[in-house]
Short mmCIF file of C-alpha atoms (C1' of nucleotides) in Angstrom, two decimals:
data_model
loop_
_atom_site.label_atom_id
_atom_site.label_comp_id
_atom_site.label_asym_id
_atom_site.label_seq_id
_atom_site.Cartn_x
_atom_site.Cartn_y
_atom_site.Cartn_z
CA MET A 1 87.52 95.85 105.36
CA SER A 2 88.61 92.52 106.71
CA ARG A 3 91.03 92.32 109.55
CA VAL A 4 93.78 90.49 107.64
CA THR A 5 94.61 91.01 103.98
CA TYR A 6 96.72 88.77 101.81
CA ARG A 7 99.01 91.71 101.18
CA ALA A 8 99.61 92.21 104.87
CA ILE A 9 100.52 88.56 105.13
CA GLN A 10 102.95 88.87 102.25
CA GLN A 11 104.63 91.80 103.98
CA GLU A 12 104.93 89.88 107.23
CA VAL A 13 106.32 86.83 105.46
CA LEU A 14 108.88 88.97 103.65
CA ALA A 15 109.80 90.65 106.91
CA ARG A 16 110.41 87.31 108.59
CA ILE A 17 112.58 86.18 105.71
CA ARG A 18 114.49 89.44 105.86
CA ARG A 19 114.97 89.11 109.62
CA LYS A 20 116.10 85.52 109.14
CA THR A 21 113.32 84.34 111.39
CA TRP A 22 112.84 81.97 108.51
CA GLN A 23 116.22 81.05 107.03
CA PRO A 24 116.86 80.42 103.37
CA GLY A 25 116.12 76.82 102.60
CA ALA A 26 114.07 76.30 105.74
CA LEU A 27 110.46 75.18 105.90
CA ILE A 28 107.89 77.68 107.00
CA PRO A 29 104.68 76.71 108.80
CA THR A 30 101.83 75.13 106.88
CA GLU A 31 98.95 77.15 105.54
CA ALA A 32 96.72 75.84 108.29
CA ALA A 33 99.20 76.87 110.99
CA LEU A 34 99.62 80.35 109.53
CA ALA A 35 95.86 80.78 109.18
CA ALA A 36 95.53 79.99 112.87
CA GLU A 37 98.36 82.36 113.77
CA PHE A 38 97.04 85.27 111.75
CA GLY A 39 93.43 84.51 112.55
CA CYS A 40 92.31 84.35 108.94
CA ALA A 41 91.03 81.83 106.44
CA ARG A 42 93.41 79.40 104.84
CA ALA A 43 92.44 80.74 101.43
CA THR A 44 93.94 84.08 102.38
CA ILE A 45 97.24 82.47 103.36
CA ASN A 46 97.10 80.46 100.17
CA ARG A 47 96.79 83.49 97.99
CA ALA A 48 99.57 85.33 99.79
CA LEU A 49 101.99 82.44 99.51
CA ARG A 50 100.99 81.44 96.02
CA GLU A 51 101.87 84.88 94.72
CA LEU A 52 105.18 84.91 96.56
CA ALA A 53 105.97 81.54 95.03
CA GLU A 54 105.31 83.00 91.58
CA THR A 55 108.02 85.58 92.19
CA GLY A 56 110.47 82.87 93.22
CA ILE A 57 110.91 83.99 96.83
CA ILE A 58 109.50 80.80 98.26
CA GLU A 59 108.99 77.34 96.83
CA ARG A 60 105.95 75.21 97.44
CA ARG A 61 105.35 71.51 96.99
CA ARG A 62 102.49 69.39 98.12
CA LYS A 63 103.25 67.33 101.13
CA ALA A 64 106.80 68.72 101.27
CA GLY A 65 105.52 72.11 102.37
CA THR A 66 106.72 75.63 101.72
CA ARG A 67 110.31 76.72 102.04
CA VAL A 68 112.30 79.90 101.63
CA SER A 69 114.27 79.68 98.39
CA ALA A 70 117.93 79.03 99.10
CA THR A 71 119.15 80.65 95.90
CA PRO A 72 116.20 82.67 94.74
CA VAL A 73 115.84 82.95 91.01
CA ARG A 74 114.61 86.48 90.64
CA LYS A 75 111.93 86.94 88.06
CA ALA A 76 111.51 90.11 86.11
CA THR A 77 108.49 90.90 84.00
CA LEU A 78 109.12 92.53 80.67
CA GLU A 79 106.42 94.41 78.88
CA ILE A 80 106.55 94.04 75.15
CA PRO A 81 104.59 96.92 73.76
CA VAL A 82 103.66 97.69 70.22
CA THR A 83 106.43 99.84 68.78
CA ARG A 84 104.14 102.75 68.06
CA LEU A 85 103.12 102.94 71.72
CA GLU A 86 106.73 102.66 72.84
CA VAL A 87 107.69 105.61 70.67
CA GLU A 88 104.71 107.65 71.74
CA ALA A 89 105.42 106.90 75.40
CA ARG A 90 108.70 108.74 74.86
CA GLY A 91 106.84 111.78 73.68
CA ALA A 92 107.89 111.37 70.08
CA THR A 93 105.84 111.14 66.92
CA TYR A 94 105.67 107.69 65.43
CA ARG A 95 105.97 106.88 61.76
CA HIS A 96 107.01 103.82 59.84
CA LYS A 97 108.18 103.08 56.36
CA VAL A 98 107.87 99.75 54.58
CA LEU A 99 111.19 99.27 52.79
CA GLU A 100 110.42 95.92 51.25
CA ARG A 101 107.39 93.71 50.88
CA ARG A 102 107.67 90.50 48.92
CA GLU A 103 106.31 87.02 48.90
CA ILE A 104 109.12 84.50 48.77
CA PRO A 105 109.73 80.78 49.19
CA ALA A 106 110.47 80.11 52.83
CA PRO A 107 114.22 80.12 53.55
CA ALA A 108 115.53 76.78 54.71
CA HIS A 109 116.39 77.86 58.24
CA LEU A 110 112.83 79.08 58.78
CA ILE A 111 111.18 75.93 57.43
CA ALA A 112 112.60 74.06 60.38
CA ARG A 113 112.13 76.78 62.98
CA MET A 114 108.60 77.61 61.89
CA ASN A 115 107.54 74.05 61.18
CA LEU A 116 106.55 74.84 57.59
CA ALA A 117 105.90 72.71 54.54
CA ALA A 118 108.93 72.45 52.27
CA ASN A 119 107.27 74.52 49.54
CA ALA A 120 105.75 77.09 51.89
CA ARG A 121 105.82 80.75 50.95
CA LEU A 122 106.25 83.63 53.37
CA LEU A 123 105.64 87.33 53.25
CA HIS A 124 108.94 89.08 53.79
CA LEU A 125 108.75 92.59 55.17
CA LYS A 126 111.40 95.10 56.03
CA THR A 127 110.21 98.08 57.99
CA LEU A 128 111.90 101.10 59.47
CA HIS A 129 110.19 102.60 62.50
CA LEU A 130 110.86 106.25 63.19
CA ALA A 131 110.56 108.46 66.25
CA ASP A 132 110.32 112.11 65.24
CA ALA A 133 111.86 111.14 61.91
CA HIS A 134 114.89 109.51 63.57
CA PRO A 135 115.44 105.80 63.01
CA PHE A 136 114.16 103.98 66.06
CA LEU A 137 114.03 100.36 64.99
CA PHE A 138 114.77 98.32 61.89
CA GLU A 139 112.50 95.33 61.57
CA ASP A 140 113.03 92.29 59.36
CA ARG A 141 109.95 90.10 59.47
CA PHE A 142 108.63 86.92 57.90
CA ILE A 143 104.92 86.24 58.08
CA ASN A 144 103.16 82.96 57.40
CA PRO A 145 100.14 83.94 55.28
CA LEU A 146 98.43 80.66 56.10
CA THR A 147 98.12 81.51 59.78
CA ALA A 148 98.07 85.29 59.48
CA THR A 149 95.01 85.20 57.29
CA GLY A 150 94.23 88.55 55.75
CA ILE A 151 97.79 89.85 55.94
CA LYS A 152 98.02 90.08 52.17
CA ASP A 153 95.27 92.67 52.08
CA ALA A 154 96.36 94.53 55.20
CA PRO A 155 97.21 98.22 54.69
CA LEU A 156 100.73 97.83 56.04
CA GLU A 157 101.67 101.33 54.95
CA SER A 158 99.32 102.82 57.50
CA ILE A 159 99.43 100.22 60.25
CA SER A 160 102.65 98.40 61.05
CA ALA A 161 102.68 94.63 60.64
CA ASN A 162 103.48 94.45 64.31
CA GLU A 163 100.30 96.23 65.26
CA TRP A 164 98.15 94.58 62.61
CA LEU A 165 99.15 91.14 63.81
CA VAL A 166 98.59 91.96 67.45
CA ARG A 167 95.13 93.20 66.68
CA ASN A 168 94.05 90.54 64.24
CA ILE A 169 95.82 87.29 64.94
CA PRO A 170 95.36 85.69 68.31
CA ILE A 171 98.73 84.49 69.46
CA SER A 172 99.13 81.61 71.85
CA GLY A 173 102.78 82.03 72.69
CA GLY A 174 106.26 82.58 71.43
CA ASP A 175 109.98 82.53 72.02
CA ILE A 176 111.99 85.68 72.50
CA THR A 177 115.74 86.04 72.40
CA PHE A 178 117.76 89.10 73.33
CA LEU A 179 121.32 89.54 72.18
CA ALA A 180 123.89 91.93 70.78
CA GLU A 181 125.06 91.86 67.19
CA PRO A 182 127.28 93.99 65.01
CA ALA A 183 125.32 96.04 62.50
CA THR A 184 125.19 94.48 59.05
CA PRO A 185 125.59 96.86 56.12
CA GLU A 186 121.82 96.74 55.69
CA ASP A 187 121.20 97.52 59.38
CA ALA A 188 123.69 100.34 59.17
CA ALA A 189 122.05 101.87 56.13
CA ALA A 190 118.56 101.66 57.59
CA LEU A 191 119.46 102.98 61.03
CA ASP A 192 122.04 105.47 59.78
CA VAL A 193 124.87 104.11 61.91
CA ALA A 194 128.26 102.62 61.16
CA THR A 195 128.53 99.06 59.94
CA GLY A 196 129.70 96.78 62.74
CA CYS A 197 128.55 98.94 65.61
CA ALA A 198 126.85 97.21 68.53
CA LEU A 199 123.10 96.77 68.07
CA PHE A 200 120.60 95.47 70.56
CA ILE A 201 118.67 92.69 68.84
CA ILE A 202 115.42 90.98 69.66
CA ASN A 203 114.42 87.84 67.82
CA ARG A 204 110.88 86.73 68.27
CA LEU A 205 108.99 83.75 66.93
CA THR A 206 105.28 83.62 67.67
CA TRP A 207 102.77 80.82 67.42
CA ALA A 208 99.05 80.35 67.15
CA GLY A 209 98.66 76.89 68.56
CA ILE A 210 101.20 74.70 66.77
CA GLU A 211 101.42 76.94 63.72
CA ALA A 212 103.99 79.67 63.40
CA VAL A 213 102.64 83.13 62.66
CA THR A 214 105.70 85.30 62.32
CA GLN A 215 109.42 85.47 62.91
CA VAL A 216 110.93 88.88 63.40
CA ARG A 217 114.36 90.36 64.02
CA LEU A 218 114.31 93.79 65.62
CA ALA A 219 117.49 95.85 65.47
CA TYR A 220 117.78 98.86 67.76
CA PRO A 221 120.45 101.50 67.29
CA PRO A 222 123.10 102.29 69.91
CA GLY A 223 121.61 104.12 72.84
CA TYR A 224 118.53 101.96 73.03
CA ALA A 225 118.02 100.17 76.32
CA MET A 226 115.28 97.93 77.54
CA THR A 227 114.43 98.52 81.16
CA THR A 228 112.42 96.73 83.75
CA LYS A 229 112.08 96.26 87.49
CA ILE A 230 112.21 93.30 89.79
CA MET B 1 87.57 67.15 91.01
CA SER B 2 85.10 69.95 90.67
CA ARG B 3 83.00 70.29 87.60
CA VAL B 4 84.47 73.59 86.43
CA THR B 5 88.09 74.64 86.90
CA TYR B 6 89.47 78.13 86.56
CA ARG B 7 91.82 76.82 83.89
CA ALA B 8 88.94 75.50 81.83
CA ILE B 9 87.33 78.91 82.07
CA GLN B 10 90.53 80.58 80.90
CA GLN B 11 90.66 78.28 77.90
CA GLU B 12 87.06 79.04 77.02
CA VAL B 13 87.59 82.77 77.40
CA LEU B 14 90.67 82.63 75.19
CA ALA B 15 88.75 80.58 72.64
CA ARG B 16 85.98 83.15 72.52
CA ILE B 17 88.50 85.92 72.03
CA ARG B 18 90.18 83.92 69.29
CA ARG B 19 86.86 83.25 67.59
CA LYS B 20 86.02 86.94 67.86
CA THR B 21 82.91 86.07 69.80
CA TRP B 22 84.30 88.76 72.04
CA GLN B 23 85.95 91.43 69.92
CA PRO B 24 89.04 93.39 70.90
CA GLY B 25 87.98 96.37 72.94
CA ALA B 26 84.57 94.94 73.73
CA LEU B 27 83.11 94.30 77.16
CA ILE B 28 82.67 90.72 78.24
CA PRO B 29 79.97 89.60 80.66
CA THR B 30 80.30 90.31 84.36
CA GLU B 31 81.70 87.78 86.80
CA ALA B 32 78.25 87.08 88.10
CA ALA B 33 76.89 86.43 84.63
CA LEU B 34 79.76 84.12 83.73
CA ALA B 35 79.41 82.27 87.01
CA ALA B 36 75.79 81.65 86.17
CA GLU B 37 76.63 80.57 82.64
CA PHE B 38 79.38 78.16 83.66
CA GLY B 39 77.54 77.01 86.75
CA CYS B 40 80.38 77.77 89.11
CA ALA B 41 81.19 80.14 91.94
CA ARG B 42 82.06 83.72 91.19
CA ALA B 43 85.42 83.22 92.91
CA THR B 44 86.36 80.73 90.21
CA ILE B 45 85.54 83.20 87.46
CA ASN B 46 87.42 85.85 89.37
CA ARG B 47 90.59 83.81 89.54
CA ALA B 48 90.40 82.90 85.88
CA LEU B 49 89.93 86.49 84.75
CA ARG B 50 92.35 87.99 87.25
CA GLU B 51 95.16 85.85 85.91
CA LEU B 52 94.31 86.67 82.32
CA ALA B 53 94.38 90.33 83.24
CA GLU B 54 97.87 89.87 84.67
CA THR B 55 99.07 88.66 81.29
CA GLY B 56 97.55 91.68 79.59
CA ILE B 57 94.97 89.81 77.50
CA ILE B 58 92.02 91.47 79.17
CA GLU B 59 91.64 94.63 81.21
CA ARG B 60 89.49 94.96 84.28
CA ARG B 61 88.13 97.97 86.11
CA ARG B 62 85.55 98.15 88.82
CA LYS B 63 82.20 99.28 87.65
CA ALA B 64 83.53 99.62 84.10
CA GLY B 65 83.75 95.85 83.73
CA THR B 66 86.13 93.59 81.87
CA ARG B 67 87.12 94.09 78.27
CA VAL B 68 89.32 92.40 75.73
CA SER B 69 92.52 94.40 75.30
CA ALA B 70 92.51 96.29 72.02
CA THR B 71 96.29 96.39 71.74
CA PRO B 72 97.51 93.76 74.12
CA VAL B 73 100.82 94.46 75.76
CA ARG B 74 102.43 91.07 75.91
CA LYS B 75 104.28 90.33 79.11
CA ALA B 76 107.25 88.06 79.24
CA THR B 77 108.81 86.77 82.42
CA LEU B 78 112.57 86.65 82.57
CA GLU B 79 114.35 84.44 85.01
CA ILE B 80 117.49 85.94 86.41
CA PRO B 81 119.52 83.08 87.76
CA VAL B 82 122.74 83.10 89.67
CA THR B 83 125.55 82.89 87.12
CA ARG B 84 126.91 79.64 88.51
CA LEU B 85 123.56 77.93 87.98
CA GLU B 86 123.26 79.38 84.50
CA VAL B 87 126.64 77.93 83.56
CA GLU B 88 125.91 74.58 85.13
CA ALA B 89 122.55 74.41 83.38
CA ARG B 90 124.52 74.42 80.13
CA GLY B 91 126.42 71.40 81.27
CA ALA B 92 129.65 73.30 81.83
CA THR B 93 131.87 73.56 84.86
CA TYR B 94 131.67 76.87 86.63
CA ARG B 95 134.62 78.81 87.97
CA HIS B 96 135.22 82.45 88.72
CA LYS B 97 138.23 84.62 89.21
CA VAL B 98 138.30 87.86 91.17
CA LEU B 99 140.38 90.24 89.08
CA GLU B 100 140.14 93.23 91.35
CA ARG B 101 138.86 93.91 94.85
CA ARG B 102 139.27 97.34 96.30
CA GLU B 103 137.51 99.75 98.59
CA ILE B 104 137.18 103.12 96.94
CA PRO B 105 135.35 106.42 97.42
CA ALA B 106 132.03 106.21 95.62
CA PRO B 107 132.23 107.60 92.07
CA ALA B 108 130.08 110.65 91.54
CA HIS B 109 127.63 109.04 89.14
CA LEU B 110 126.90 106.30 91.67
CA ILE B 111 126.37 108.67 94.59
CA ALA B 112 123.29 109.97 92.85
CA ARG B 113 122.08 106.68 91.44
CA MET B 114 122.60 104.76 94.66
CA ASN B 115 121.47 107.55 96.97
CA LEU B 116 124.74 107.55 98.93
CA ALA B 117 126.39 110.01 101.29
CA ALA B 118 128.94 112.23 99.57
CA ASN B 119 131.84 110.55 101.39
CA ALA B 120 130.53 107.02 101.05
CA ARG B 121 132.92 104.22 100.22
CA LEU B 122 132.12 101.23 98.05
CA LEU B 123 133.67 97.86 97.47
CA HIS B 124 134.66 97.65 93.83
CA LEU B 125 134.92 94.14 92.39
CA LYS B 126 135.82 92.91 88.97
CA THR B 127 135.11 89.26 88.38
CA LEU B 128 135.47 86.97 85.42
CA HIS B 129 133.07 84.04 85.32
CA LEU B 130 134.17 81.00 83.35
CA ALA B 131 132.35 78.07 81.81
CA ASP B 132 134.74 75.16 81.24
CA ALA B 133 137.60 77.65 81.42
CA HIS B 134 136.12 79.85 78.67
CA PRO B 135 135.15 83.41 79.55
CA PHE B 136 131.41 83.50 80.10
CA LEU B 137 130.79 86.84 81.74
CA PHE B 138 132.78 89.85 82.86
CA GLU B 139 131.30 91.51 85.88
CA ASP B 140 132.05 94.99 87.19
CA ARG B 141 130.35 95.48 90.52
CA PHE B 142 130.07 98.08 93.24
CA ILE B 143 128.80 97.01 96.64
CA ASN B 144 127.61 99.24 99.44
CA PRO B 145 129.22 97.76 102.57
CA LEU B 146 126.74 99.57 104.78
CA THR B 147 123.81 97.60 103.43
CA ALA B 148 125.67 94.47 102.40
CA THR B 149 126.89 93.87 105.93
CA GLY B 150 129.49 91.16 106.14
CA ILE B 151 130.65 91.51 102.56
CA LYS B 152 134.13 92.56 103.68
CA ASP B 153 134.69 89.21 105.33
CA ALA B 154 132.98 87.17 102.62
CA PRO B 155 135.19 84.55 100.93
CA LEU B 156 134.62 85.99 97.48
CA GLU B 157 137.27 83.74 95.98
CA SER B 158 135.15 80.70 96.62
CA ILE B 159 131.65 82.13 96.31
CA SER B 160 130.88 84.82 93.78
CA ALA B 161 129.64 88.16 95.05
CA ASN B 162 126.52 87.54 93.04
CA GLU B 163 125.73 84.37 94.92
CA TRP B 164 126.89 85.65 98.29
CA LEU B 165 124.59 88.64 98.04
CA VAL B 166 121.62 86.61 96.90
CA ARG B 167 122.05 84.28 99.85
CA ASN B 168 122.82 86.83 102.52
CA ILE B 169 121.22 90.14 101.71
CA PRO B 170 117.48 90.30 101.35
CA ILE B 171 116.70 92.40 98.35
CA SER B 172 113.48 94.30 98.01
CA GLY B 173 113.72 95.26 94.37
CA GLY B 174 115.83 96.64 91.61
CA ASP B 175 116.13 98.12 88.17
CA ILE B 176 117.49 96.16 85.25
CA THR B 177 118.58 97.49 81.91
CA PHE B 178 119.50 95.47 78.85
CA LEU B 179 121.48 96.95 76.01
CA ALA B 180 124.31 96.44 73.55
CA GLU B 181 127.69 98.12 73.87
CA PRO B 182 130.99 97.90 72.07
CA ALA B 183 133.63 96.10 74.09
CA THR B 184 135.97 98.40 75.97
CA PRO B 185 139.64 97.45 75.96
CA GLU B 186 139.13 96.09 79.46
CA ASP B 187 136.08 94.02 78.40
CA ALA B 188 138.03 92.75 75.44
CA ALA B 189 141.00 91.67 77.52
CA ALA B 190 138.84 89.92 80.11
CA LEU B 191 136.59 88.13 77.64
CA ASP B 192 139.31 87.50 75.07
CA VAL B 193 137.49 89.21 72.25
CA ALA B 194 138.26 92.15 69.99
CA THR B 195 137.87 95.68 71.31
CA GLY B 196 134.71 97.25 69.93
CA CYS B 197 132.86 94.03 69.23
CA ALA B 198 129.17 93.91 70.16
CA LEU B 199 128.55 92.82 73.75
CA PHE B 200 125.27 92.11 75.43
CA ILE B 201 125.16 94.16 78.60
CA ILE B 202 122.99 93.98 81.68
CA ASN B 203 123.05 96.80 84.20
CA ARG B 204 121.39 96.07 87.49
CA LEU B 205 120.88 98.19 90.56
CA THR B 206 119.37 96.47 93.58
CA TRP B 207 117.83 97.86 96.72
CA ALA B 208 117.03 96.74 100.22
CA GLY B 209 114.23 99.09 101.12
CA ILE B 210 115.44 102.58 100.23
CA GLU B 211 119.11 101.70 100.48
CA ALA B 212 121.13 100.58 97.50
CA VAL B 213 122.94 97.30 97.89
CA THR B 214 124.85 96.87 94.67
CA GLN B 215 125.25 98.14 91.14
CA VAL B 216 126.61 95.76 88.58
CA ARG B 217 127.45 95.76 84.90
CA LEU B 218 127.49 92.35 83.29
CA ALA B 219 129.20 92.01 79.92
CA TYR B 220 128.54 88.87 77.90
CA PRO B 221 130.67 87.91 74.91
CA PRO B 222 129.30 87.56 71.37
CA GLY B 223 127.16 84.48 71.02
CA TYR B 224 125.41 84.94 74.33
CA ALA B 225 121.64 85.24 74.12
CA MET B 226 119.01 85.60 76.75
CA THR B 227 115.89 83.63 75.98
CA THR B 228 112.40 83.51 77.32
CA LYS B 229 108.86 82.61 76.37
CA ILE B 230 105.62 84.45 76.27
"C1'" DA C 1 73.30 105.97 93.61
"C1'" DA C 2 74.33 101.85 91.74
"C1'" DG C 3 77.05 98.37 89.46
"C1'" DT C 4 81.31 95.95 89.04
"C1'" DG C 5 85.37 93.81 90.45
"C1'" DG C 6 88.38 92.86 94.90
"C1'" DT C 7 88.73 90.30 98.76
"C1'" DC C 8 87.67 87.47 102.80
"C1'" DT C 9 85.39 83.45 105.22
"C1'" DA C 10 84.45 78.70 106.60
"C1'" DG C 11 84.11 74.60 104.92
"C1'" DA C 12 84.97 70.89 101.77
"C1'" DC C 13 87.14 67.60 98.63
"C1'" DC C 14 91.00 66.30 96.06
"C1'" DA C 15 95.76 65.68 93.74
"C1'" DC C 16 100.12 64.93 94.55
"C1'" DG C 17 104.39 63.45 96.60
"C1'" DT C 18 106.69 61.95 100.46
"C1'" DT C 19 107.07 58.48 103.63
"C1'" DA D 1 99.05 55.98 104.26
"C1'" DC D 2 98.87 60.45 105.12
"C1'" DG D 3 100.03 65.36 105.19
"C1'" DT D 4 100.37 69.36 102.36
"C1'" DG D 5 99.06 72.52 99.06
"C1'" DG D 6 95.46 73.24 95.09
"C1'" DT D 7 91.04 74.39 94.17
"C1'" DC D 8 86.07 75.08 94.49
"C1'" DT D 9 81.71 76.76 96.85
"C1'" DA D 10 78.28 79.95 98.63
"C1'" DG D 11 77.88 83.84 100.79
"C1'" DA D 12 79.24 88.31 102.40
"C1'" DC D 13 81.04 93.00 102.63
"C1'" DC D 14 83.65 96.52 100.59
"C1'" DA D 15 86.26 99.81 97.30
"C1'" DC D 16 86.25 102.03 93.36
"C1'" DT D 17 84.32 104.20 89.37
"C1'" DT D 18 81.08 105.63 86.55
"C1'" DC D 19 76.53 107.41 85.96
#
DNA sequence: AAGTGGTCTAGACCACGTT
DNA sequence: ACGTGGTCTAGACCACTTC
């Protein structure tokens, strides 16, 4: 075991910020100075501070140095699990039901958002996910068969599109939006709730490079909450 | 510039996963082997793989080695800015109005959640945040004056509690919950929307060590969406 | 017992941004 | 121009986990 760990340095830095030894907005010593003070290598200081910078507690810029964030932008990490695992983590039995599966011409609003050719066709899926036979999530998904190669032959009755895509199509990135919406009549029927009641909605658009793979709207019934820690 | 960067290694690793050279669930070579292959130091491989593991793309365990995640749990990072900055980032003028400010005995449900003494008192604040004079956010907050020392004398008319706390009280962590709720009559009056309409709600409880600092419920009107990337 | 990742060191060079 | 963080190296020891 070495004498000084990067975690110990992080703790000490946080303690000094908490004690106001280092005020918000103020510069803290350079890596070299801290390495000398703590009697460790600069690389150790670097790792400690780099990770703190990733959480938004401090801000670092070459030449300008490192300073305590004046108005820290807290960053929370959300885990986005496969729905089956999320249900099973709650101790329930997972099942899903494909309500609709059709190939259609891409709707106009998706041609722009997904950067598709004007005559592109998409696979349109509607799926109800169940936890112990109770509606857990109503999913309305469009899949680009050109990027999600093999989706047409996927056994989507036994593996959800969600999970099939995650396992088979390497995704480079995506945009996620969280919001609240009133239940449409279709949402209400699928989830067995009243039309107009407040649903938690996730919209997600995912990419493989510059090509869109899938756009999905997830509607969760009242009572669902997404939780995380900072 | 060195010959091999950790970013280049990440790209190559991702490419191999995408090409299925390394299948989901399969072991990939050890750090030492990759260092030899790429002709770089093991520390460089370590940094490349460590960061990929943080995103959930690969999984690492001592002795067991590194493998490609079979069902990757995507991780998204949410930024939680101060409301004023969020409004200003949209090009609007920020203003807030304290609707209520009272010291009260802690409600029973918060005594448990915030780990308070039975006779604890809390500062109860209700604040409306405005963007260009339109309601942007209705905030219902409880503050523990024992941990948020100085809050009683804070000029909460000119600086929001949100911002005052962020600047003055060092926070060690917290729990955040996102959900949808129908607007209560009070929400509706504050936000100028219909009672019962779908609101996006954030509940946040923050701690300084083992002591709770504040519990807040943020209610956003219809149309608000929280966005992030993966 | 042995193999793998986790971390630290001491030194070096470099990119970047401020001055 | 120059100071700061960003990164890489080569080597070392250690912690954890599986065998």
